[in-house]
Amino acid sequence: MQVYFGTVAADNRKIDKRADFAATQSGAVAVQITDICNLHNPTFIMGVYYATHYNYMYVPKWDAYYFLGEPTVINGDMVEVPAIKDVLTSNADEIKALTVHVVRYEEQRDKMLQDAALKKTCRTQVYNDWFSNNPFTFGGSGGDMHFLLSVVGGNGSRIDGGDTT
Amino acid sequence: MIKNEMNISLVTDATNIKGTAVFGLLENDAVLPYTIGYIPWDMMSNSGLFRLRSGLESAIPRDIYNYTPDTILNEPTRGIPFAYSYKSSWLVSEQFATLHDENGWKIPSNWTSQNALGLIHSYNTDALKSSSNSFGGTIYFGIFTALENDSGVVTAYYTDTTLNNYDYINGTFTKDVTAYLAQNTPSSVTFTINDEKLKDAVNGIVHEEFENISYYSNVGTLHVFWWIYQVGFSQNDSYCGGGVVLSENYRTNVGYRPYNFTAIQLDYGESKNDVITVGYNDDTVYKQYSSQYMQAFEELDDGGVLGRYAITRYTNILITHGITYDDLRILVCTASPYYYINGAYYVAEFTDDYYITGNLIPYSDAREWQKFINPDKNDFNPDDIPEPTPPEPGDDADSIGADITGFDFTLTPLSAANNFTTLYALTTGQLAAFGRTLWAKLWSADFWKSVGTTFLNDFSINPADMMRYFINLHYFPFDLSVYPWSSTDGVYVGRAVEPIAVETRVFSRNLIQIDGGVCYVPTRYNDFRDYEPCTNVEVTIPFCGNVQIAPSECVGKFLSLKYTVDMQTGAITALLSVQSDTTYIIAQLSGQCAATIPITADNNLEFVGRIAKVTGATLFEGIKSGAEMFKESESVKGSIGIGAAVGIASGAAAVTGLPPVSVHKMGDSGGFANYGGAYRAYITVTRQKYSVPTNYGHAVGYAADFTATVGSLSGLFACQNVDTSGLTCNYDERAEIKRLLESGCYM
């Protein structure tokens, strides 16, 4: 079976690693699969060089990308390597076409969204400020009038009448 | 943070030497990792006022000014102020002791204690200012210190300092500014201050004052942190031995030292407006650099340097706008080897952008200044993001608080004229005159005869009946003279023809409206943290209490405050509104702003109880019962006059729409206790602090809520409830892809 090896440094969770893979892609290499295996995590027999110099492979026959696992030496230069299918890159084109509802994102698009994941400290910041006017000046000296006397009756209630302004 | 609570004592000798001492600490762990202390003194012939606690002298660098600490502390006759800068915690406030016996220090027998003056606070007395006549004769200087005693009473003290022929200083520290101002007849010192300014000064509000200052010191206008400034001049002498040595008199020296010693010495002369400019970036202002004026420096841990500089005569050293708290670190003082007059101490740190300039009184915005002098009040932390400058609501200052749309706050004036009750506004003097006249009238047979014959023919002549016609006497915390009045008249009681002849104003409004101003509630993070539940906004309204406002309602907006005061009762209603596109009321609080001054020992409880009965209220039934009991215990029974008065009063209440139950709300409990709280409205915004790692977006991802195709995204993303329609892979792979997309992937 012909495969291509490569070295991918991107995070395993990156959707499309094909560009990373292409940058380090080897030429076609013949490998064997061991006995019966499923396509999700097959085991390959390959030269030790490929198992130690690459971490990623593409299988054209299955049109699938695989992460390489820890190799086991069989004899001489041959090793047995478990592989795990990279379902993200193998289906990258279809995934990128999906319409999804994003709930966390690297870019802060809406600053007013509550974020429960943010860690709260025990500290608080206190801010004070006055209102611009200070009408209650107190005082009482000089010509300031601060006293108000309320009296029953008054000028207007005199028996002879009076000013009722 | 300013450590500003140092107990001080004033100790003088028995003759003519008196002095003052002030201690201030500036400790700002975040920016200036050191503690600095200043112990200036002046005019002390025998001793300083402070000393270090025993055993701590060794903590003081002995090479400063070439004096040993003992010499400095115990031989202040040389009067050299000293300043230390320390590593943090080398010298803290607790390590200073005032000269009290309990501190193990014996006050000389010929000294007289002036009692503890209290605590020095960060009150700024910039508004205090001395002035003088022109130079050539006597010059008066002022030294001002704001002190707060244990009862919270703040008093500004000043010292007169007279300079005669530049060579001698005699100062006293005996006058109380407030008492002095009350005299209104300053003989030798003119203060451009009044009570209001003093009060504002205590609150850190600086009044703008521009005067043609001529040949007198206004160093007192320096913005200092620790509240004392004096000025003097230098005497030609070289004794100082490491201190500031001035080879020429009467020059003004200002310096600062960001990274190298730089000093500006003003031109010699007596020109009126010596301009002092110190600029860091502008080479043109580097004049007459001379290190001899800059001998007293000490390297600090952070590489900065404190400098001590001399200010001599004609000093107009003022700090200009734009200097913020964490930028300030300059020390300015006046120094003289023999005849010491302490100068203003000012510590600032200059950055490239700031400079100081003379001859300009640099009053900054009151709000900024408030933050400036009380950084701890705002939880000052230079690492924090600075508060954004709130925008002004419109260019027209008159529109602030008035340009409200969507809510008409226009108050229809309610006349007080109703023929049932009358309000008389009085000044303090008029009130005193009224009291005198009232008591004279009460015991005048002619007056009672007049009252009796005009009111009811069989009116019982009894002064107690007379007093029942007084509903209340209130003190209002604002000036009533600015509000409308209908006439100037004596006080008419009941239907009496003859007034109690005291000139008063017949107050013509039952309700008045007061503008409490506006206050901007700033944003800080500009994200969800500015709102609940991360942020709490509380408004404290004098006389009304506190109210919490939902941050979503007010953050980033102006709050507007309006008061309505019921002049009959003193009840106050505060309306808090939010100014935005559509202004709306967000809170309404009520309280009592007037304090009742008892004018009669008459049975007010009965009065209230009867009102309650008339109006059907049950609230006062218990009070009424008590009143009845009280009445039964009195030898004087109620007369027909009481009933008449009650009827009139309740009728008046009905006419004016006033709640009669609040007529005596303050009762005879004094009411002034109500003034114990804040008398100016303010906001308190409490924000929860969050930890936000720098790679938060890439590692965790910000909260998001939008729909997109995966291919259009970039970087980390996580989805919710992924619909895998369109994937042609098998069951297991679809499930795996769904799990990965929902837990987070990179695109």
mmCIF file of N, CA and C in Angstrom, chain B residues 575-681:
data_model
loop_
_atom_site.group_PDB
_atom_site.id
_atom_site.type_symbol
_atom_site.label_atom_id
_atom_site.label_comp_id
_atom_site.label_asym_id
_atom_site.label_seq_id
_atom_site.Cartn_x
_atom_site.Cartn_y
_atom_site.Cartn_z
ATOM 1 N N LEU B 575 -35.282 62.830 43.489
ATOM 2 C CA LEU B 575 -35.592 62.110 42.264
ATOM 3 C C LEU B 575 -34.308 61.886 41.493
ATOM 4 N N LEU B 576 -34.005 60.653 41.307
ATOM 5 C CA LEU B 576 -32.793 60.283 40.590
ATOM 6 C C LEU B 576 -33.190 59.812 39.202
ATOM 7 N N SER B 577 -32.614 60.455 38.221
ATOM 8 C CA SER B 577 -32.965 60.072 36.858
ATOM 9 C C SER B 577 -31.701 59.757 36.069
ATOM 10 N N VAL B 578 -31.892 59.028 35.019
ATOM 11 C CA VAL B 578 -30.804 58.662 34.117
ATOM 12 C C VAL B 578 -30.922 59.497 32.862
ATOM 13 N N GLN B 579 -29.842 60.139 32.523
ATOM 14 C CA GLN B 579 -29.846 60.943 31.316
ATOM 15 C C GLN B 579 -29.292 60.109 30.176
ATOM 16 N N SER B 580 -30.135 59.799 29.287
ATOM 17 C CA SER B 580 -29.712 59.087 28.082
ATOM 18 C C SER B 580 -30.609 59.590 26.965
ATOM 19 N N ASP B 581 -30.755 58.793 25.943
ATOM 20 C CA ASP B 581 -31.604 59.239 24.849
ATOM 21 C C ASP B 581 -33.004 59.552 25.342
ATOM 22 N N THR B 582 -33.465 58.738 26.240
ATOM 23 C CA THR B 582 -34.745 59.011 26.868
ATOM 24 C C THR B 582 -34.522 59.032 28.363
ATOM 25 N N THR B 583 -34.570 60.191 28.911
ATOM 26 C CA THR B 583 -34.323 60.346 30.331
ATOM 27 C C THR B 583 -35.510 59.835 31.131
ATOM 28 N N TYR B 584 -35.205 59.123 32.168
ATOM 29 C CA TYR B 584 -36.288 58.569 32.968
ATOM 30 C C TYR B 584 -35.863 58.512 34.421
ATOM 31 N N ILE B 585 -36.850 58.537 35.278
ATOM 32 C CA ILE B 585 -36.586 58.472 36.712
ATOM 33 C C ILE B 585 -36.283 57.032 37.082
ATOM 34 N N ILE B 586 -35.264 56.886 37.869
ATOM 35 C CA ILE B 586 -34.848 55.542 38.216
ATOM 36 C C ILE B 586 -35.011 55.273 39.711
ATOM 37 N N ALA B 587 -35.094 56.313 40.489
ATOM 38 C CA ALA B 587 -35.271 56.099 41.931
ATOM 39 C C ALA B 587 -35.879 57.347 42.545
ATOM 40 N N GLN B 588 -36.623 57.123 43.574
ATOM 41 C CA GLN B 588 -37.195 58.223 44.340
ATOM 42 C C GLN B 588 -37.040 57.891 45.802
ATOM 43 N N LEU B 589 -36.408 58.795 46.518
ATOM 44 C CA LEU B 589 -36.180 58.582 47.936
ATOM 45 C C LEU B 589 -36.692 59.791 48.702
ATOM 46 N N SER B 590 -37.019 59.555 49.928
ATOM 47 C CA SER B 590 -37.519 60.639 50.754
ATOM 48 C C SER B 590 -36.780 60.652 52.073
ATOM 49 N N GLY B 591 -36.791 61.790 52.674
ATOM 50 C CA GLY B 591 -36.144 61.934 53.965
ATOM 51 C C GLY B 591 -36.507 63.259 54.592
ATOM 52 N N GLN B 592 -35.693 63.663 55.505
ATOM 53 C CA GLN B 592 -35.927 64.897 56.230
ATOM 54 C C GLN B 592 -34.643 65.702 56.208
ATOM 55 N N CYS B 593 -34.694 66.872 55.619
ATOM 56 C CA CYS B 593 -33.466 67.652 55.529
ATOM 57 C C CYS B 593 -33.427 68.779 56.542
ATOM 58 N N ALA B 594 -34.556 69.121 57.104
ATOM 59 C CA ALA B 594 -34.574 70.227 58.056
ATOM 60 C C ALA B 594 -34.470 69.686 59.469
ATOM 61 N N ALA B 595 -33.848 70.453 60.295
ATOM 62 C CA ALA B 595 -33.745 70.092 61.708
ATOM 63 C C ALA B 595 -34.664 71.000 62.496
ATOM 64 N N THR B 596 -35.423 70.398 63.343
ATOM 65 C CA THR B 596 -36.354 71.172 64.151
ATOM 66 C C THR B 596 -35.636 71.791 65.334
ATOM 67 N N ILE B 597 -35.898 73.030 65.516
ATOM 68 C CA ILE B 597 -35.359 73.715 66.690
ATOM 69 C C ILE B 597 -36.520 73.928 67.651
ATOM 70 N N PRO B 598 -36.498 73.313 68.796
ATOM 71 C CA PRO B 598 -37.612 73.466 69.728
ATOM 72 C C PRO B 598 -37.746 74.923 70.151
ATOM 73 N N ILE B 599 -38.949 75.410 70.077
ATOM 74 C CA ILE B 599 -39.166 76.785 70.522
ATOM 75 C C ILE B 599 -40.169 76.830 71.657
ATOM 76 N N THR B 600 -40.735 75.689 71.979
ATOM 77 C CA THR B 600 -41.693 75.677 73.070
ATOM 78 C C THR B 600 -41.688 74.308 73.707
ATOM 79 N N ALA B 601 -41.944 74.298 74.978
ATOM 80 C CA ALA B 601 -42.067 73.031 75.693
ATOM 81 C C ALA B 601 -43.520 72.615 75.771
ATOM 82 N N ASP B 602 -44.322 73.240 74.984
ATOM 83 C CA ASP B 602 -45.748 72.937 75.019
ATOM 84 C C ASP B 602 -45.996 71.487 74.599
ATOM 85 N N ASN B 603 -47.205 71.073 74.758
ATOM 86 C CA ASN B 603 -47.544 69.675 74.532
ATOM 87 C C ASN B 603 -47.716 69.390 73.050
ATOM 88 N N ASN B 604 -46.617 69.215 72.393
ATOM 89 C CA ASN B 604 -46.675 68.970 70.963
ATOM 90 C C ASN B 604 -47.292 67.626 70.638
ATOM 91 N N LEU B 605 -47.138 66.682 71.531
ATOM 92 C CA LEU B 605 -47.676 65.361 71.273
ATOM 93 C C LEU B 605 -49.191 65.418 71.157
ATOM 94 N N GLU B 606 -49.761 66.196 72.018
ATOM 95 C CA GLU B 606 -51.205 66.345 71.926
ATOM 96 C C GLU B 606 -51.597 66.980 70.606
ATOM 97 N N PHE B 607 -50.793 67.925 70.217
ATOM 98 C CA PHE B 607 -51.035 68.621 68.962
ATOM 99 C C PHE B 607 -51.039 67.637 67.796
ATOM 100 N N VAL B 608 -50.028 66.827 67.789
ATOM 101 C CA VAL B 608 -49.931 65.844 66.714
ATOM 102 C C VAL B 608 -51.067 64.836 66.797
ATOM 103 N N GLY B 609 -51.345 64.395 67.994
ATOM 104 C CA GLY B 609 -52.404 63.412 68.171
ATOM 105 C C GLY B 609 -53.749 63.911 67.699
ATOM 106 N N ARG B 610 -53.996 65.139 67.930
ATOM 107 C CA ARG B 610 -55.272 65.689 67.495
ATOM 108 C C ARG B 610 -55.335 65.795 65.980
ATOM 109 N N ILE B 611 -54.202 66.130 65.415
ATOM 110 C CA ILE B 611 -54.160 66.181 63.959
ATOM 111 C C ILE B 611 -54.448 64.805 63.385
ATOM 112 N N ALA B 612 -53.807 63.818 63.972
ATOM 113 C CA ALA B 612 -54.001 62.463 63.479
ATOM 114 C C ALA B 612 -55.452 62.046 63.606
ATOM 115 N N LYS B 613 -56.063 62.468 64.677
ATOM 116 C CA LYS B 613 -57.455 62.105 64.890
ATOM 117 C C LYS B 613 -58.345 62.757 63.828
ATOM 118 N N VAL B 614 -58.029 63.987 63.575
ATOM 119 C CA VAL B 614 -58.830 64.699 62.594
ATOM 120 C C VAL B 614 -58.703 64.065 61.217
ATOM 121 N N THR B 615 -57.490 63.683 60.890
ATOM 122 C CA THR B 615 -57.256 63.143 59.553
ATOM 123 C C THR B 615 -57.559 61.665 59.461
ATOM 124 N N GLY B 616 -57.928 61.060 60.569
ATOM 125 C CA GLY B 616 -58.283 59.665 60.520
ATOM 126 C C GLY B 616 -57.100 58.736 60.574
ATOM 127 N N ALA B 617 -55.927 59.254 60.725
ATOM 128 C CA ALA B 617 -54.754 58.402 60.769
ATOM 129 C C ALA B 617 -54.711 57.641 62.082
ATOM 130 N N THR B 618 -54.206 56.463 62.030
ATOM 131 C CA THR B 618 -54.103 55.649 63.237
ATOM 132 C C THR B 618 -52.694 55.583 63.755
ATOM 133 N N LEU B 619 -51.791 56.108 62.947
ATOM 134 C CA LEU B 619 -50.395 55.968 63.302
ATOM 135 C C LEU B 619 -50.091 56.611 64.646
ATOM 136 N N PHE B 620 -50.794 57.674 64.901
ATOM 137 C CA PHE B 620 -50.430 58.442 66.083
ATOM 138 C C PHE B 620 -51.351 58.164 67.274
ATOM 139 N N GLU B 621 -52.113 57.134 67.164
ATOM 140 C CA GLU B 621 -53.005 56.858 68.281
ATOM 141 C C GLU B 621 -52.217 56.595 69.556
ATOM 142 N N GLY B 622 -51.165 55.821 69.384
ATOM 143 C CA GLY B 622 -50.344 55.547 70.552
ATOM 144 C C GLY B 622 -49.719 56.798 71.093
ATOM 145 N N ILE B 623 -49.279 57.613 70.177
ATOM 146 C CA ILE B 623 -48.680 58.872 70.605
ATOM 147 C C ILE B 623 -49.727 59.717 71.287
ATOM 148 N N LYS B 624 -50.871 59.650 70.718
ATOM 149 C CA LYS B 624 -51.945 60.451 71.288
ATOM 150 C C LYS B 624 -52.256 59.993 72.709
ATOM 151 N N SER B 625 -52.277 58.680 72.890
ATOM 152 C CA SER B 625 -52.545 58.185 74.221
ATOM 153 C C SER B 625 -51.510 58.701 75.203
ATOM 154 N N GLY B 626 -50.284 58.651 74.740
ATOM 155 C CA GLY B 626 -49.239 59.183 75.586
ATOM 156 C C GLY B 626 -49.448 60.656 75.841
ATOM 157 N N ALA B 627 -49.901 61.326 74.803
ATOM 158 C CA ALA B 627 -50.140 62.744 74.955
ATOM 159 C C ALA B 627 -51.248 63.003 75.964
ATOM 160 N N GLU B 628 -52.270 62.177 75.905
ATOM 161 C CA GLU B 628 -53.361 62.356 76.843
ATOM 162 C C GLU B 628 -52.893 62.139 78.270
ATOM 163 N N MET B 629 -52.067 61.113 78.418
ATOM 164 C CA MET B 629 -51.537 60.853 79.754
ATOM 165 C C MET B 629 -50.717 62.035 80.221
ATOM 166 N N PHE B 630 -49.933 62.511 79.273
ATOM 167 C CA PHE B 630 -49.087 63.641 79.627
ATOM 168 C C PHE B 630 -49.943 64.845 80.000
ATOM 169 N N LYS B 631 -50.970 64.967 79.229
ATOM 170 C CA LYS B 631 -51.825 66.114 79.492
ATOM 171 C C LYS B 631 -52.456 66.020 80.879
ATOM 172 N N GLU B 632 -52.878 64.830 81.217
ATOM 173 C CA GLU B 632 -53.522 64.667 82.509
ATOM 174 C C GLU B 632 -52.579 65.005 83.644
ATOM 175 N N SER B 633 -51.309 64.809 83.374
ATOM 176 C CA SER B 633 -50.356 65.064 84.442
ATOM 177 C C SER B 633 -50.028 66.540 84.550
ATOM 178 N N GLU B 634 -50.470 67.297 83.595
ATOM 179 C CA GLU B 634 -50.162 68.716 83.643
ATOM 180 C C GLU B 634 -51.222 69.469 84.418
ATOM 181 N N SER B 635 -50.769 70.464 85.050
ATOM 182 C CA SER B 635 -51.720 71.256 85.807
ATOM 183 C C SER B 635 -52.500 72.198 84.908
ATOM 184 N N VAL B 636 -51.869 72.531 83.786
ATOM 185 C CA VAL B 636 -52.544 73.449 82.884
ATOM 186 C C VAL B 636 -53.358 72.644 81.886
ATOM 187 N N LYS B 637 -54.593 72.840 81.876
ATOM 188 C CA LYS B 637 -55.438 72.140 80.925
ATOM 189 C C LYS B 637 -55.459 72.869 79.587
ATOM 190 N N GLY B 638 -55.777 72.117 78.585
ATOM 191 C CA GLY B 638 -55.881 72.746 77.281
ATOM 192 C C GLY B 638 -57.026 73.744 77.252
ATOM 193 N N SER B 639 -56.837 74.759 76.527
ATOM 194 C CA SER B 639 -57.862 75.784 76.430
ATOM 195 C C SER B 639 -58.537 75.689 75.069
ATOM 196 N N ILE B 640 -59.475 76.532 74.871
ATOM 197 C CA ILE B 640 -60.164 76.552 73.583
ATOM 198 C C ILE B 640 -59.214 76.913 72.462
ATOM 199 N N GLY B 641 -58.153 77.610 72.857
ATOM 200 C CA GLY B 641 -57.161 78.001 71.850
ATOM 201 C C GLY B 641 -56.489 76.801 71.201
ATOM 202 N N ILE B 642 -56.325 75.755 71.976
ATOM 203 C CA ILE B 642 -55.685 74.569 71.403
ATOM 204 C C ILE B 642 -56.545 74.005 70.290
ATOM 205 N N GLY B 643 -57.815 73.834 70.621
ATOM 206 C CA GLY B 643 -58.697 73.276 69.612
ATOM 207 C C GLY B 643 -58.755 74.129 68.372
ATOM 208 N N ALA B 644 -58.792 75.410 68.590
ATOM 209 C CA ALA B 644 -58.829 76.299 67.435
ATOM 210 C C ALA B 644 -57.573 76.147 66.595
ATOM 211 N N ALA B 645 -56.447 76.071 67.299
ATOM 212 C CA ALA B 645 -55.184 75.951 66.572
ATOM 213 C C ALA B 645 -55.137 74.659 65.793
ATOM 214 N N VAL B 646 -55.596 73.586 66.421
ATOM 215 C CA VAL B 646 -55.576 72.301 65.739
ATOM 216 C C VAL B 646 -56.465 72.336 64.507
ATOM 217 N N GLY B 647 -57.611 72.912 64.702
ATOM 218 C CA GLY B 647 -58.504 72.997 63.561
ATOM 219 C C GLY B 647 -57.904 73.777 62.424
ATOM 220 N N ILE B 648 -57.278 74.844 62.779
ATOM 221 C CA ILE B 648 -56.657 75.669 61.751
ATOM 222 C C ILE B 648 -55.528 74.911 61.079
ATOM 223 N N ALA B 649 -54.732 74.276 61.914
ATOM 224 C CA ALA B 649 -53.570 73.593 61.350
ATOM 225 C C ALA B 649 -53.989 72.458 60.430
ATOM 226 N N SER B 650 -54.981 71.698 60.891
ATOM 227 C CA SER B 650 -55.390 70.587 60.032
ATOM 228 C C SER B 650 -56.064 71.110 58.784
ATOM 229 N N GLY B 651 -56.750 72.214 58.946
ATOM 230 C CA GLY B 651 -57.323 72.823 57.761
ATOM 231 C C GLY B 651 -56.255 73.291 56.802
ATOM 232 N N ALA B 652 -55.200 73.816 57.378
ATOM 233 C CA ALA B 652 -54.096 74.246 56.536
ATOM 234 C C ALA B 652 -53.479 73.067 55.823
ATOM 235 N N ALA B 653 -53.390 71.973 56.534
ATOM 236 C CA ALA B 653 -52.819 70.782 55.909
ATOM 237 C C ALA B 653 -53.677 70.351 54.733
ATOM 238 N N ALA B 654 -54.964 70.453 54.934
ATOM 239 C CA ALA B 654 -55.843 70.049 53.846
ATOM 240 C C ALA B 654 -55.687 70.982 52.649
ATOM 241 N N VAL B 655 -55.515 72.243 52.946
ATOM 242 C CA VAL B 655 -55.399 73.203 51.870
ATOM 243 C C VAL B 655 -54.103 72.998 51.100
ATOM 244 N N THR B 656 -53.034 72.844 51.841
ATOM 245 C CA THR B 656 -51.733 72.772 51.183
ATOM 246 C C THR B 656 -51.399 71.385 50.695
ATOM 247 N N GLY B 657 -52.190 70.414 51.105
ATOM 248 C CA GLY B 657 -51.893 69.072 50.669
ATOM 249 C C GLY B 657 -50.721 68.455 51.388
ATOM 250 N N LEU B 658 -50.337 69.015 52.471
ATOM 251 C CA LEU B 658 -49.169 68.509 53.172
ATOM 252 C C LEU B 658 -49.574 67.375 54.097
ATOM 253 N N PRO B 659 -48.760 66.423 54.234
ATOM 254 C CA PRO B 659 -49.065 65.351 55.171
ATOM 255 C C PRO B 659 -48.898 65.855 56.600
ATOM 256 N N PRO B 660 -49.945 65.991 57.321
ATOM 257 C CA PRO B 660 -49.825 66.573 58.652
ATOM 258 C C PRO B 660 -48.984 65.734 59.589
ATOM 259 N N VAL B 661 -48.862 64.444 59.304
ATOM 260 C CA VAL B 661 -48.108 63.622 60.240
ATOM 261 C C VAL B 661 -46.644 64.027 60.259
ATOM 262 N N SER B 662 -46.203 64.713 59.235
ATOM 263 C CA SER B 662 -44.785 65.051 59.210
ATOM 264 C C SER B 662 -44.516 66.441 59.749
ATOM 265 N N VAL B 663 -45.553 67.080 60.208
ATOM 266 C CA VAL B 663 -45.347 68.414 60.730
ATOM 267 C C VAL B 663 -44.326 68.398 61.863
ATOM 268 N N HIS B 664 -44.438 67.403 62.681
ATOM 269 C CA HIS B 664 -43.523 67.312 63.805
ATOM 270 C C HIS B 664 -42.667 66.065 63.688
ATOM 271 N N LYS B 665 -42.323 65.772 62.493
ATOM 272 C CA LYS B 665 -41.583 64.538 62.293
ATOM 273 C C LYS B 665 -40.286 64.530 63.071
ATOM 274 N N MET B 666 -39.616 65.656 63.040
ATOM 275 C CA MET B 666 -38.348 65.706 63.739
ATOM 276 C C MET B 666 -38.556 65.788 65.235
ATOM 277 N N GLY B 667 -39.775 66.167 65.643
ATOM 278 C CA GLY B 667 -40.093 66.225 67.045
ATOM 279 C C GLY B 667 -39.174 67.170 67.782
ATOM 280 N N ASP B 668 -39.015 66.923 69.013
ATOM 281 C CA ASP B 668 -38.131 67.761 69.797
ATOM 282 C C ASP B 668 -36.850 67.003 70.128
ATOM 283 N N SER B 669 -36.493 66.134 69.225
ATOM 284 C CA SER B 669 -35.280 65.353 69.461
ATOM 285 C C SER B 669 -34.035 66.102 69.019
ATOM 286 N N GLY B 670 -34.216 67.286 68.543
ATOM 287 C CA GLY B 670 -33.044 68.046 68.125
ATOM 288 C C GLY B 670 -32.921 68.088 66.629
ATOM 289 N N GLY B 671 -32.880 66.949 66.013
ATOM 290 C CA GLY B 671 -32.897 66.911 64.568
ATOM 291 C C GLY B 671 -31.550 67.134 63.931
ATOM 292 N N PHE B 672 -30.641 67.740 64.592
ATOM 293 C CA PHE B 672 -29.358 68.012 63.958
ATOM 294 C C PHE B 672 -28.530 66.742 63.794
ATOM 295 N N ALA B 673 -28.905 65.719 64.521
ATOM 296 C CA ALA B 673 -28.203 64.447 64.330
ATOM 297 C C ALA B 673 -28.357 63.963 62.900
ATOM 298 N N ASN B 674 -29.376 64.447 62.256
ATOM 299 C CA ASN B 674 -29.598 64.062 60.860
ATOM 300 C C ASN B 674 -28.487 64.562 59.948
ATOM 301 N N TYR B 675 -27.712 65.485 60.433
ATOM 302 C CA TYR B 675 -26.663 66.065 59.609
ATOM 303 C C TYR B 675 -25.338 65.321 59.772
ATOM 304 N N GLY B 676 -25.397 64.214 60.417
ATOM 305 C CA GLY B 676 -24.151 63.484 60.639
ATOM 306 C C GLY B 676 -23.629 62.789 59.403
ATOM 307 N N GLY B 677 -24.461 62.577 58.423
ATOM 308 C CA GLY B 677 -24.035 61.834 57.238
ATOM 309 C C GLY B 677 -23.480 62.734 56.173
ATOM 310 N N ALA B 678 -23.264 62.137 55.032
ATOM 311 C CA ALA B 678 -22.748 62.904 53.910
ATOM 312 C C ALA B 678 -23.792 63.924 53.479
ATOM 313 N N TYR B 679 -23.374 65.102 53.173
ATOM 314 C CA TYR B 679 -24.326 66.124 52.776
ATOM 315 C C TYR B 679 -24.195 66.467 51.302
ATOM 316 N N ARG B 680 -23.469 65.655 50.600
ATOM 317 C CA ARG B 680 -23.405 65.831 49.151
ATOM 318 C C ARG B 680 -23.540 64.457 48.522
ATOM 319 N N ALA B 681 -24.375 64.381 47.552
ATOM 320 C CA ALA B 681 -24.653 63.083 46.957
ATOM 321 C C ALA B 681 -23.421 62.551 46.234
#
